[in-house]
Amino acid sequence: MKHLAPLAAGVIATVAWSAAVAAPDCAAPGQTALQAGDADAAVTAFEIALENPACGNQRDALLLGLATAMHRQADAKGDGRRYCDAVQKYILVSESIDADLAAKGKAGLEATRAPCDEAWKGNLTVTCPQGGEAFIERLGGARACPATFEGIKAGTYQGELRADGRTAPFIAAVTPGADVTVAAELPPSGGGGGEISTWAWVAAGASLAAFAGAGVASLSTQNLADQANRPENAGDFDQLKDDHATQEVLHYALLGTGVVLAGVATWLFLDTGEAPEDGPSAAITPDGFGIGWRGSW
């Protein structure tokens, strides 16, 4: 019996030592990189640690480190999208059962939410006839031509040109961080088929919006494919694969919709005898898509 106590103590010490070896400080490489001011290296270190099964019990701390590193990247590069990446990680940390980590996650979320929201805004300019007004739903009252709408959330907007006692619809697709220009014009006055011509314009605009959406979905599909091929994203491969499949379906669905609507618009224009020589046009620039109508009639 006298030898049992020392033996038990030795077993406990051995188990404790084994646990310490099996559970290393997974955040150490990332924290070292952060202290050295290398946010890029810190992001890589934290991502690798998150994929290590032995670091599973340190997940929330690693997520906080990753969010912090992304936050510093955004601050250093002025990258609004990177703030949004940090927001996603801070949200996860804010739900941690560890009160201290949760508080830090909420603080980080509060600091990155506003610049993230700002990054998902764009500017829209509507060029239209002098003396006319451009009205866009959800953006307040009509504005004199040429009309400028600054700092609006990315998305597709239905607009209406009002001039000379007549109206004409138009559609604007605003992309994050872009300065989009849309050309809105009135249909020719006089003649029959005015109501049908309006529907032709709506169909043409919707077709262009669908093609723009298909382009965005295609870019997103390629980005997801690239992410899935990165070694550090091996743990998220299944999720990335599912997201890729979803974006691919969306791309083809929008592309098909655009083709159908383009056919409908063409038929309506021809049916009313108002087919444009140049037709609807979409201006594609490095800043995004500008959708409108230009042509001689």
CSV table of C-alpha atoms in Angstrom, one decimal:
chain,number,residue,atom,x,y,z
A,1,MET,CA,0.0,0.0,0.0
A,2,LYS,CA,2.9,2.3,0.8
A,3,HIS,CA,4.0,2.1,-2.9
A,4,LEU,CA,0.5,2.8,-4.3
A,5,ALA,CA,0.5,6.5,-3.6
A,6,PRO,CA,3.7,7.3,-5.4
A,7,LEU,CA,2.6,5.1,-8.2
A,8,ALA,CA,-0.7,6.8,-8.6
A,9,ALA,CA,1.0,10.2,-8.5
A,10,GLY,CA,3.4,9.1,-11.2
A,11,VAL,CA,0.5,7.9,-13.4
A,12,ILE,CA,-1.3,11.2,-13.0
A,13,ALA,CA,1.8,13.2,-13.8
A,14,THR,CA,2.4,11.0,-16.9
A,15,VAL,CA,-1.2,11.5,-18.1
A,16,ALA,CA,-1.0,15.2,-17.5
A,17,TRP,CA,2.3,15.4,-19.5
A,18,SER,CA,0.8,13.4,-22.3
A,19,ALA,CA,-2.3,15.7,-22.5
A,20,ALA,CA,0.0,18.7,-22.6
A,21,VAL,CA,2.0,17.2,-25.5
A,22,ALA,CA,-1.2,16.2,-27.4
A,23,ALA,CA,-2.8,19.6,-27.0
A,24,PRO,CA,-0.2,22.2,-28.2
A,25,ASP,CA,-0.8,25.9,-28.3
A,26,CYS,CA,-2.2,25.9,-31.8
A,27,ALA,CA,-2.6,29.7,-31.9
A,28,ALA,CA,1.1,30.3,-31.2
A,29,PRO,CA,2.3,30.5,-34.9
A,30,GLY,CA,-0.5,32.9,-35.8
A,31,GLN,CA,0.0,35.1,-32.7
A,32,THR,CA,3.7,35.3,-33.4
A,33,ALA,CA,3.0,36.5,-37.0
A,34,LEU,CA,0.5,39.0,-35.7
A,35,GLN,CA,3.1,40.4,-33.2
A,36,ALA,CA,5.6,40.7,-36.0
A,37,GLY,CA,3.0,42.7,-38.0
A,38,ASP,CA,2.6,40.1,-40.7
A,39,ALA,CA,-1.1,39.7,-41.1
A,40,ASP,CA,-0.9,37.6,-44.2
A,41,ALA,CA,1.3,35.0,-42.5
A,42,ALA,CA,-1.0,35.1,-39.5
A,43,VAL,CA,-4.1,34.3,-41.7
A,44,THR,CA,-2.4,31.3,-43.2
A,45,ALA,CA,-1.2,30.1,-39.8
A,46,PHE,CA,-4.6,30.3,-38.2
A,47,GLU,CA,-6.3,28.7,-41.2
A,48,ILE,CA,-3.9,25.7,-41.1
A,49,ALA,CA,-4.4,25.3,-37.3
A,50,LEU,CA,-8.2,25.3,-37.8
A,51,GLU,CA,-7.9,22.3,-40.1
A,52,ASN,CA,-5.8,20.4,-37.6
A,53,PRO,CA,-8.0,17.9,-35.6
A,54,ALA,CA,-5.7,18.2,-32.6
A,55,CYS,CA,-6.7,21.9,-32.4
A,56,GLY,CA,-10.4,21.3,-32.2
A,57,ASN,CA,-10.7,22.3,-28.6
A,58,GLN,CA,-9.1,25.7,-29.4
A,59,ARG,CA,-11.4,26.5,-32.3
A,60,ASP,CA,-12.9,29.7,-30.9
A,61,ALA,CA,-9.5,31.1,-30.0
A,62,LEU,CA,-8.2,30.3,-33.4
A,63,LEU,CA,-11.3,31.9,-35.1
A,64,LEU,CA,-10.7,35.1,-33.0
A,65,GLY,CA,-7.1,35.1,-34.2
A,66,LEU,CA,-8.1,34.6,-37.8
A,67,ALA,CA,-10.7,37.4,-37.5
A,68,THR,CA,-8.1,39.7,-36.0
A,69,ALA,CA,-5.6,39.0,-38.8
A,70,MET,CA,-8.3,39.6,-41.5
A,71,HIS,CA,-9.2,42.8,-39.7
A,72,ARG,CA,-5.6,44.0,-39.8
A,73,GLN,CA,-5.4,43.0,-43.5
A,74,ALA,CA,-8.5,45.2,-44.2
A,75,ASP,CA,-7.1,48.1,-42.3
A,76,ALA,CA,-3.7,47.9,-44.0
A,77,LYS,CA,-5.0,47.5,-47.6
A,78,GLY,CA,-8.3,49.5,-47.3
A,79,ASP,CA,-10.0,46.3,-48.6
A,80,GLY,CA,-13.7,46.6,-47.8
A,81,ARG,CA,-14.5,43.0,-48.7
A,82,ARG,CA,-11.9,41.8,-46.2
A,83,TYR,CA,-13.8,43.6,-43.5
A,84,CYS,CA,-16.8,41.4,-44.4
A,85,ASP,CA,-14.6,38.2,-44.2
A,86,ALA,CA,-13.6,39.4,-40.7
A,87,VAL,CA,-17.3,40.0,-39.8
A,88,GLN,CA,-18.1,36.4,-40.6
A,89,LYS,CA,-15.4,35.1,-38.2
A,90,TYR,CA,-16.3,37.6,-35.5
A,91,ILE,CA,-19.9,36.4,-35.6
A,92,LEU,CA,-18.8,32.8,-34.9
A,93,VAL,CA,-16.5,34.0,-32.0
A,94,SER,CA,-19.3,36.1,-30.5
A,95,GLU,CA,-21.3,32.9,-30.1
A,96,SER,CA,-18.6,31.2,-28.1
A,97,ILE,CA,-19.4,29.6,-24.7
A,98,ASP,CA,-16.3,31.3,-23.4
A,99,ALA,CA,-17.5,34.7,-22.1
A,100,ASP,CA,-14.2,36.4,-22.6
A,101,LEU,CA,-13.9,35.2,-26.2
A,102,ALA,CA,-17.5,36.1,-26.9
A,103,ALA,CA,-17.0,39.6,-25.7
A,104,LYS,CA,-13.9,40.0,-27.9
A,105,GLY,CA,-15.9,38.7,-30.9
A,106,LYS,CA,-18.7,41.2,-30.3
A,107,ALA,CA,-16.2,44.0,-30.0
A,108,GLY,CA,-14.5,43.0,-33.3
A,109,LEU,CA,-17.9,42.7,-34.9
A,110,GLU,CA,-18.9,46.2,-33.9
A,111,ALA,CA,-15.6,47.6,-35.3
A,112,THR,CA,-15.9,45.8,-38.7
A,113,ARG,CA,-19.7,45.9,-39.4
A,114,ALA,CA,-19.8,49.5,-40.6
A,115,PRO,CA,-16.9,49.3,-43.1
A,116,CYS,CA,-18.2,46.0,-44.4
A,117,ASP,CA,-21.6,47.5,-45.0
A,118,GLU,CA,-20.0,50.5,-46.7
A,119,ALA,CA,-18.0,48.1,-49.0
A,120,TRP,CA,-21.3,46.6,-50.3
A,121,LYS,CA,-22.5,50.0,-51.6
A,122,GLY,CA,-22.0,51.6,-55.0
A,123,ASN,CA,-22.8,54.8,-56.9
A,124,LEU,CA,-25.4,55.1,-59.7
A,125,THR,CA,-25.7,57.8,-62.4
A,126,VAL,CA,-28.7,57.9,-64.7
A,127,THR,CA,-28.1,59.9,-67.9
A,128,CYS,CA,-31.4,61.0,-69.3
A,129,PRO,CA,-32.9,64.0,-71.3
A,130,GLN,CA,-32.5,67.5,-69.9
A,131,GLY,CA,-35.6,68.6,-68.1
A,132,GLY,CA,-36.6,65.0,-67.2
A,133,GLU,CA,-36.5,63.2,-63.9
A,134,ALA,CA,-35.3,59.8,-62.9
A,135,PHE,CA,-37.2,57.9,-60.2
A,136,ILE,CA,-35.9,54.7,-58.6
A,137,GLU,CA,-38.0,52.7,-56.2
A,138,ARG,CA,-36.6,52.4,-52.6
A,139,LEU,CA,-34.3,55.4,-53.2
A,140,GLY,CA,-36.7,58.3,-52.4
A,141,GLY,CA,-38.2,60.9,-54.7
A,142,ALA,CA,-37.5,61.7,-58.4
A,143,ARG,CA,-34.2,63.5,-59.2
A,144,ALA,CA,-33.5,65.9,-62.1
A,145,CYS,CA,-31.5,64.5,-65.0
A,146,PRO,CA,-28.7,63.6,-65.0
A,147,ALA,CA,-29.5,61.9,-61.7
A,148,THR,CA,-26.8,60.6,-59.3
A,149,PHE,CA,-27.5,58.2,-56.4
A,150,GLU,CA,-24.5,57.8,-54.1
A,151,GLY,CA,-23.8,55.1,-51.5
A,152,ILE,CA,-26.6,52.8,-52.3
A,153,LYS,CA,-26.7,49.1,-51.5
A,154,ALA,CA,-25.7,46.7,-54.3
A,155,GLY,CA,-28.6,45.1,-56.1
A,156,THR,CA,-31.0,45.5,-59.0
A,157,TYR,CA,-33.3,48.5,-59.1
A,158,GLN,CA,-36.4,49.2,-61.1
A,159,GLY,CA,-36.4,52.8,-62.3
A,160,GLU,CA,-38.6,55.1,-64.3
A,161,LEU,CA,-37.8,58.1,-66.5
A,162,ARG,CA,-40.3,60.9,-66.5
A,163,ALA,CA,-40.1,63.6,-69.2
A,164,ASP,CA,-42.3,65.5,-71.6
A,165,GLY,CA,-45.4,64.0,-69.9
A,166,ARG,CA,-44.3,60.5,-70.7
A,167,THR,CA,-42.6,57.7,-68.8
A,168,ALA,CA,-40.2,54.9,-69.7
A,169,PRO,CA,-38.9,52.1,-67.4
A,170,PHE,CA,-35.3,51.2,-67.0
A,171,ILE,CA,-33.4,48.7,-64.8
A,172,ALA,CA,-30.1,49.4,-63.0
A,173,ALA,CA,-27.8,46.7,-61.6
A,174,VAL,CA,-25.5,48.2,-58.9
A,175,THR,CA,-22.4,46.2,-58.0
A,176,PRO,CA,-20.3,46.7,-54.7
A,177,GLY,CA,-17.8,49.5,-54.9
A,178,ALA,CA,-18.7,50.3,-58.5
A,179,ASP,CA,-19.7,53.6,-60.2
A,180,VAL,CA,-22.5,52.4,-62.5
A,181,THR,CA,-23.9,54.6,-65.3
A,182,VAL,CA,-27.3,53.8,-66.9
A,183,ALA,CA,-28.6,55.6,-70.0
A,184,ALA,CA,-32.4,56.0,-69.9
A,185,GLU,CA,-34.3,57.3,-72.9
A,186,LEU,CA,-37.9,57.9,-73.8
A,187,PRO,CA,-39.6,55.9,-76.6
A,188,PRO,CA,-40.6,57.8,-79.7
A,189,SER,CA,-43.8,59.8,-79.4
A,190,GLY,CA,-46.8,59.2,-81.5
A,191,GLY,CA,-47.9,56.0,-83.3
A,192,GLY,CA,-49.6,52.9,-81.9
A,193,GLY,CA,-48.4,50.2,-79.7
A,194,GLY,CA,-47.1,52.5,-76.9
A,195,GLU,CA,-48.2,50.0,-74.2
A,196,ILE,CA,-46.6,47.1,-75.9
A,197,SER,CA,-43.4,49.1,-76.4
A,198,THR,CA,-43.2,49.6,-72.7
A,199,TRP,CA,-43.3,45.9,-72.1
A,200,ALA,CA,-40.6,45.5,-74.7
A,201,TRP,CA,-38.4,47.8,-72.8
A,202,VAL,CA,-39.1,46.0,-69.6
A,203,ALA,CA,-38.3,42.6,-71.2
A,204,ALA,CA,-35.1,44.0,-72.7
A,205,GLY,CA,-34.0,45.5,-69.4
A,206,ALA,CA,-34.8,42.3,-67.5
A,207,SER,CA,-32.9,40.3,-70.0
A,208,LEU,CA,-29.8,42.4,-69.6
A,209,ALA,CA,-30.1,42.2,-65.8
A,210,ALA,CA,-30.3,38.4,-66.1
A,211,PHE,CA,-27.1,38.3,-68.3
A,212,ALA,CA,-25.4,40.6,-65.7
A,213,GLY,CA,-26.4,38.2,-62.9
A,214,ALA,CA,-25.2,35.3,-64.9
A,215,GLY,CA,-21.8,37.0,-65.3
A,216,VAL,CA,-21.5,37.6,-61.6
A,217,ALA,CA,-22.6,34.0,-60.8
A,218,SER,CA,-19.9,32.7,-63.3
A,219,LEU,CA,-17.2,34.7,-61.5
A,220,SER,CA,-18.4,33.4,-58.1
A,221,THR,CA,-18.4,29.8,-59.5
A,222,GLN,CA,-14.8,30.2,-60.6
A,223,ASN,CA,-13.8,31.8,-57.3
A,224,LEU,CA,-15.3,28.8,-55.4
A,225,ALA,CA,-13.5,26.4,-57.6
A,226,ASP,CA,-10.2,28.1,-56.9
A,227,GLN,CA,-11.0,28.1,-53.1
A,228,ALA,CA,-11.8,24.4,-53.2
A,229,ASN,CA,-8.4,23.6,-54.8
A,230,ARG,CA,-6.4,25.4,-52.0
A,231,PRO,CA,-4.8,23.0,-49.6
A,232,GLU,CA,-5.7,25.2,-46.6
A,233,ASN,CA,-9.4,24.8,-47.5
A,234,ALA,CA,-9.4,21.0,-47.5
A,235,GLY,CA,-11.6,20.9,-44.5
A,236,ASP,CA,-14.3,23.0,-46.2
A,237,PHE,CA,-14.1,21.1,-49.5
A,238,ASP,CA,-17.6,19.6,-49.3
A,239,GLN,CA,-19.2,22.9,-48.4
A,240,LEU,CA,-17.3,24.7,-51.2
A,241,LYS,CA,-18.3,22.0,-53.6
A,242,ASP,CA,-22.0,22.4,-52.7
A,243,ASP,CA,-21.7,26.2,-53.0
A,244,HIS,CA,-20.0,25.7,-56.4
A,245,ALA,CA,-22.8,23.5,-57.6
A,246,THR,CA,-25.4,26.0,-56.5
A,247,GLN,CA,-23.7,28.9,-58.2
A,248,GLU,CA,-23.3,26.9,-61.4
A,249,VAL,CA,-27.0,26.2,-61.4
A,250,LEU,CA,-27.8,29.8,-60.8
A,251,HIS,CA,-25.4,30.9,-63.6
A,252,TYR,CA,-27.2,28.6,-66.2
A,253,ALA,CA,-30.6,29.6,-64.9
A,254,LEU,CA,-29.9,33.3,-65.3
A,255,LEU,CA,-28.3,32.7,-68.6
A,256,GLY,CA,-31.3,30.8,-69.9
A,257,THR,CA,-33.7,33.5,-68.5
A,258,GLY,CA,-31.7,36.2,-70.3
A,259,VAL,CA,-31.9,34.4,-73.6
A,260,VAL,CA,-35.7,33.8,-73.3
A,261,LEU,CA,-36.3,37.5,-72.3
A,262,ALA,CA,-34.1,38.7,-75.1
A,263,GLY,CA,-36.2,36.7,-77.5
A,264,VAL,CA,-39.4,38.1,-76.0
A,265,ALA,CA,-38.1,41.7,-76.2
A,266,THR,CA,-37.0,41.2,-79.8
A,267,TRP,CA,-40.5,39.9,-80.8
A,268,LEU,CA,-42.2,42.8,-79.1
A,269,PHE,CA,-40.0,45.4,-80.8
A,270,LEU,CA,-40.6,43.8,-84.2
A,271,ASP,CA,-44.3,43.4,-83.5
A,272,THR,CA,-44.7,47.1,-82.9
A,273,GLY,CA,-42.5,48.2,-85.7
A,274,GLU,CA,-40.1,49.9,-83.3
A,275,ALA,CA,-37.0,47.7,-83.4
A,276,PRO,CA,-34.0,49.7,-82.5
A,277,GLU,CA,-31.0,49.9,-84.9
A,278,ASP,CA,-28.5,49.6,-82.1
A,279,GLY,CA,-30.8,48.1,-79.4
A,280,PRO,CA,-30.2,47.7,-75.7
A,281,SER,CA,-26.6,48.0,-74.6
A,282,ALA,CA,-24.7,47.0,-71.5
A,283,ALA,CA,-21.5,48.8,-70.6
A,284,ILE,CA,-19.1,46.4,-68.8
A,285,THR,CA,-16.1,48.1,-67.1
A,286,PRO,CA,-13.6,46.9,-64.5
A,287,ASP,CA,-15.8,48.6,-61.9
A,288,GLY,CA,-18.9,46.6,-62.8
A,289,PHE,CA,-21.9,46.6,-65.1
A,290,GLY,CA,-23.7,49.6,-66.5
A,291,ILE,CA,-27.0,48.7,-68.0
A,292,GLY,CA,-29.1,51.0,-70.2
A,293,TRP,CA,-30.4,51.6,-73.7
A,294,ARG,CA,-28.7,53.5,-76.5
A,295,GLY,CA,-29.5,53.6,-80.2
A,296,SER,CA,-31.1,55.5,-83.1
A,297,TRP,CA,-34.7,55.0,-84.0
